[in-house]
PDB file of C-alpha atoms in Angstrom:
ATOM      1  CA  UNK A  61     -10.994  -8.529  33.799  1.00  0.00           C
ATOM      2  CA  UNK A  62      -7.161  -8.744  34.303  1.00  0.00           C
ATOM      3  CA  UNK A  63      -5.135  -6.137  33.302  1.00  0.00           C
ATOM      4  CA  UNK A  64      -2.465  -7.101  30.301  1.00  0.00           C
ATOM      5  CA  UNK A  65       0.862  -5.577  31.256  1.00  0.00           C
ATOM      6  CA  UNK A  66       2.168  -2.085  29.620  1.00  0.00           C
ATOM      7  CA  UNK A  67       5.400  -3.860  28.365  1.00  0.00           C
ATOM      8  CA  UNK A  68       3.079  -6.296  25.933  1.00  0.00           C
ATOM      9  CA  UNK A  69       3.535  -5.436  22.322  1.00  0.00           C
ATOM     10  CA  UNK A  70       0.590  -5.346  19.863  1.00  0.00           C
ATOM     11  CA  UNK A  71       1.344  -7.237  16.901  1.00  0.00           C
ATOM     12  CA  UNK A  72      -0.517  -6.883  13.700  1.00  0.00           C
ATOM     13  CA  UNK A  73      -0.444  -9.054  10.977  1.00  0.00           C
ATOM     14  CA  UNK A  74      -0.155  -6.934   7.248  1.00  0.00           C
ATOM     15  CA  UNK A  75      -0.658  -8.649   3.354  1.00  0.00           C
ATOM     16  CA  UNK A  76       1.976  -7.037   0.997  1.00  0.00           C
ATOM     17  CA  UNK A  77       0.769  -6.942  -2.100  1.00  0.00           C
ATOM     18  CA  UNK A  78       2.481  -6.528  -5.257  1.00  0.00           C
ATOM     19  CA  UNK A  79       2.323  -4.316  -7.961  1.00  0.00           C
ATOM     20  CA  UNK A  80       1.801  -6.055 -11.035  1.00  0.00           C
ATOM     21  CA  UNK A  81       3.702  -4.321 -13.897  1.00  0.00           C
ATOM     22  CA  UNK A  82       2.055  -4.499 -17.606  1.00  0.00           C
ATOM     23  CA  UNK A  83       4.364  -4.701 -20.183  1.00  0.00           C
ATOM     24  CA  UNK A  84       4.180  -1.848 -22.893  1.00  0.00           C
ATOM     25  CA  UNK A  85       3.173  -4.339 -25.834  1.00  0.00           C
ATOM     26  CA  UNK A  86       0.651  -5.337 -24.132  1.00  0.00           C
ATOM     27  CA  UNK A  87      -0.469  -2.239 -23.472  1.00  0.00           C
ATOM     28  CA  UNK A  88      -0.206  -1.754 -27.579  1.00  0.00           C
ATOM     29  CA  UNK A  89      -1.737  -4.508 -28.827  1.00  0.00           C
ATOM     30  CA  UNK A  90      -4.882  -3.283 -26.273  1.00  0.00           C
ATOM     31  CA  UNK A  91      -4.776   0.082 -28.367  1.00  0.00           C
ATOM     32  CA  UNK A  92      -4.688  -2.310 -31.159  1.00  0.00           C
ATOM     33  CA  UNK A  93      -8.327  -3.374 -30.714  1.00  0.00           C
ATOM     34  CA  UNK A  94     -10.086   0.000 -31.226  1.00  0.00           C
ATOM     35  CA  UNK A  95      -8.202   0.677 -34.195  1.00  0.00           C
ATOM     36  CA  UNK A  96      -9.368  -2.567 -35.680  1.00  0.00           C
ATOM     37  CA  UNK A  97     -12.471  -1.470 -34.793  1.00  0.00           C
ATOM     38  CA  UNK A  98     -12.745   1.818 -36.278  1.00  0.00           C
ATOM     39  CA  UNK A  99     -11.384   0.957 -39.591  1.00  0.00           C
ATOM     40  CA  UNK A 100     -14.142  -2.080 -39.720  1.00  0.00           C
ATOM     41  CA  UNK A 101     -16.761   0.616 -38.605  1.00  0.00           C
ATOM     42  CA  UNK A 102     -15.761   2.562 -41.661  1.00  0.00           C
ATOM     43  CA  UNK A 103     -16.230  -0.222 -43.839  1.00  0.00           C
ATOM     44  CA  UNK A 104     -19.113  -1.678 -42.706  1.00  0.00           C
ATOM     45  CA  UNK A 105     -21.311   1.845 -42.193  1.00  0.00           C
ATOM     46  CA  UNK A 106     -18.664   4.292 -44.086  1.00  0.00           C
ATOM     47  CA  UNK A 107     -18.144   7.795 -42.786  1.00  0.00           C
ATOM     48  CA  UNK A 108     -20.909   7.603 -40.153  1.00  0.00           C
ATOM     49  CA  UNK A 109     -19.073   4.811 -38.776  1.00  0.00           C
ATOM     50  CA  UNK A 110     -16.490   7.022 -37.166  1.00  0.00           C
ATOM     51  CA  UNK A 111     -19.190   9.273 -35.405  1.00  0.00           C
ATOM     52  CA  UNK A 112     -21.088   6.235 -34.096  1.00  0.00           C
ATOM     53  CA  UNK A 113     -17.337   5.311 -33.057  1.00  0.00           C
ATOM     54  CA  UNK A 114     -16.650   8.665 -31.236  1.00  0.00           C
ATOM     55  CA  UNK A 115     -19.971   8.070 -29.560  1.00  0.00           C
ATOM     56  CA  UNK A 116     -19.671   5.223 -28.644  1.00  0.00           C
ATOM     57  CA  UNK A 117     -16.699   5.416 -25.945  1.00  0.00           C
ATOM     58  CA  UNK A 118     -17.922   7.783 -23.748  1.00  0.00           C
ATOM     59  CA  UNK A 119     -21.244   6.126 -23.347  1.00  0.00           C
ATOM     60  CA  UNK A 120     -19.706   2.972 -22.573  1.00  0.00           C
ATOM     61  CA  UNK A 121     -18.199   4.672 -19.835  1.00  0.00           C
ATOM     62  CA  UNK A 122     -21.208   5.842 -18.724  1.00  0.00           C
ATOM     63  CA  UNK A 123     -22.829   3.527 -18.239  1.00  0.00           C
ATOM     64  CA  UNK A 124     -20.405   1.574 -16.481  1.00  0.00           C
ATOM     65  CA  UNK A 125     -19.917   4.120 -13.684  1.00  0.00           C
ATOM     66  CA  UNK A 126     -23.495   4.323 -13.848  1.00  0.00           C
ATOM     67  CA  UNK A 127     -24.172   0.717 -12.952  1.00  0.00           C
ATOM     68  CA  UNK A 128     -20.955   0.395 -10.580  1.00  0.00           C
ATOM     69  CA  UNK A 129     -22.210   3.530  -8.828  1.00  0.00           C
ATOM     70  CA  UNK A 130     -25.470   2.257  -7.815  1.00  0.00           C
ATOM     71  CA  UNK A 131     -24.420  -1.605  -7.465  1.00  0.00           C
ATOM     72  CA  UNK A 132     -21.876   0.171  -4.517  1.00  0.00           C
ATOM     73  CA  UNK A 133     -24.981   2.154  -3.208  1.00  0.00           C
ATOM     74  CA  UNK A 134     -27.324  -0.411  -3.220  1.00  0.00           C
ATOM     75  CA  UNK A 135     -24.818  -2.881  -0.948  1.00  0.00           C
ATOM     76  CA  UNK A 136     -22.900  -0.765   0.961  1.00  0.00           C
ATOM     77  CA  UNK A 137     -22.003   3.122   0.976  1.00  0.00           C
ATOM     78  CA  UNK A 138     -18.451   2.922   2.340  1.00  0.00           C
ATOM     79  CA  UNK A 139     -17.305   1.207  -1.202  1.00  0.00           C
ATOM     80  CA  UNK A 140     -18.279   4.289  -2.869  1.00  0.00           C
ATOM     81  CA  UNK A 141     -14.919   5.853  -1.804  1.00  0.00           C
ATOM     82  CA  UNK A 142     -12.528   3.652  -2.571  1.00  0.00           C
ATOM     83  CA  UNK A 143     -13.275   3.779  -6.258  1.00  0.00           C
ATOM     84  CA  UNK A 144     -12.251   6.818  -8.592  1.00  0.00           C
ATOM     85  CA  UNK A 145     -11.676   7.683 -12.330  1.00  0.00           C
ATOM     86  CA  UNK A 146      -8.610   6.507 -13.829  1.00  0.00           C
ATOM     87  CA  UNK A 147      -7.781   7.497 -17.532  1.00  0.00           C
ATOM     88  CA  UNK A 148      -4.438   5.547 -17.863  1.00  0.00           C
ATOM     89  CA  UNK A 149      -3.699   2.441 -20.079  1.00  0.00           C
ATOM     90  CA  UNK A 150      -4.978  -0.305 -20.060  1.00  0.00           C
ATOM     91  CA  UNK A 151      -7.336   0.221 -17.494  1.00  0.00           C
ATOM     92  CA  UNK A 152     -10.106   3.272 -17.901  1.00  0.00           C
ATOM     93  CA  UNK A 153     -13.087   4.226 -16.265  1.00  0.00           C
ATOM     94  CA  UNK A 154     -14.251   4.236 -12.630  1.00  0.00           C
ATOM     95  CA  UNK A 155     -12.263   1.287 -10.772  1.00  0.00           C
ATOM     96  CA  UNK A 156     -11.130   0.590  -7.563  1.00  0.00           C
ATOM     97  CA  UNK A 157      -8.482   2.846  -5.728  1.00  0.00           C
ATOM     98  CA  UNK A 158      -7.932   1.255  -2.777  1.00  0.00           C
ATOM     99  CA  UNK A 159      -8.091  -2.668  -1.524  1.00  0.00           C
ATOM    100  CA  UNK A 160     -11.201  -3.899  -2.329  1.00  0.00           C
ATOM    101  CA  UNK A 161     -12.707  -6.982  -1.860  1.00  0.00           C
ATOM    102  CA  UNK A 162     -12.594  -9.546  -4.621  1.00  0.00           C
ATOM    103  CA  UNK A 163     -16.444 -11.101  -4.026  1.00  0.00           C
ATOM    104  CA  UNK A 164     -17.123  -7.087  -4.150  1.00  0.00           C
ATOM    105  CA  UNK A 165     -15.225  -6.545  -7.369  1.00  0.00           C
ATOM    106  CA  UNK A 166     -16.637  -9.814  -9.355  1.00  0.00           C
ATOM    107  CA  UNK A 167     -20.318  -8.635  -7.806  1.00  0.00           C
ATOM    108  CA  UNK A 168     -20.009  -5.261  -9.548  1.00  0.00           C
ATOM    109  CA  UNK A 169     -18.546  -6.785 -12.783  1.00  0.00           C
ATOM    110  CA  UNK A 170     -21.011  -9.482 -13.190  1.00  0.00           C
ATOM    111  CA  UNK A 171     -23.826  -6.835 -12.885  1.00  0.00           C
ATOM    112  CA  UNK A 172     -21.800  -4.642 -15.661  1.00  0.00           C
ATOM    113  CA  UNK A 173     -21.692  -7.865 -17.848  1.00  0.00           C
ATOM    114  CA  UNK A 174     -25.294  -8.854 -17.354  1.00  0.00           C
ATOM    115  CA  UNK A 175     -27.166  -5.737 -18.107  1.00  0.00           C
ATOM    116  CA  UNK A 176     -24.414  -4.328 -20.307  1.00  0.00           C
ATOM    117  CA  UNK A 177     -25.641  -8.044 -22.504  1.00  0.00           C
ATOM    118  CA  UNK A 178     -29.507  -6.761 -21.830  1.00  0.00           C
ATOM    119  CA  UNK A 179     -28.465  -3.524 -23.364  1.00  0.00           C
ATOM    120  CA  UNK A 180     -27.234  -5.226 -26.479  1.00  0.00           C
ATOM    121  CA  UNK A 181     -29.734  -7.679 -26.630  1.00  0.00           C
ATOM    122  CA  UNK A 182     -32.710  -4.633 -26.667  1.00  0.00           C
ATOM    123  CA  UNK A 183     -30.603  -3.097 -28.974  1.00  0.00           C
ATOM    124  CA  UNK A 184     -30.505  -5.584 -31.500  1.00  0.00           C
TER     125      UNK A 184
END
């Protein structure tokens, strides 16, 4: 094996990545949707609309840290830490933190969509 020289520089190659800024009425017309939502609850079921409503949102979350969580278990554990909890606009729940692979991300999501459409299904 031949020795490289001391005065050789390592170079590494880095990806910038850019922040992608969300413009506020965006961000409103998202609040928009549960709004909508509520008030068509309270029509549709009345006042037992609104706790069905309150209920709702949490479990939701739930559930979807609850599948996430074990989707990252189940493939690898070192994924686990690079997600966390974020409770900012427009984005809330458990999401990813750090880079994260994108055949990672759509595995998780497509797991979310197809037993979150189970759920609804048995619940129907």
């Amino acid at each position: 094996m031949i020795a490289e020289p001391e005065n050789k520089a390592t170079f590494y190659q880095y990806r910038l990545l850019k922040k992608k800024a969300i413009a506020r009425s965006v961000i409103y017309s998202y609040l928009c949707l549960p709004v909508i939502m509520l008030l068509f609850n309270l029509l549709a079921f009345s006042w037992t609309g609104l706790f069905f409503f309150l209920l709702a949102g949490p479990i939701t979350i739930w559930i979807h840290y609850v599948i996430a969580r074990t989707i990252l278990l189940l493939v690898r554990t070192s994924y686990a830490k690079r997600w966390r909890w974020n409770m900012r606009m427009p984005w809330l729940g458990y999401i990813p933190d750090q880079h994260f692979s994108f055949r990672m991300f759509v595995r998780v999501h497509l797991n979310m969509s197809w037993i979150g459409l189970c759920i609804i299904t048995v619940c129907l």
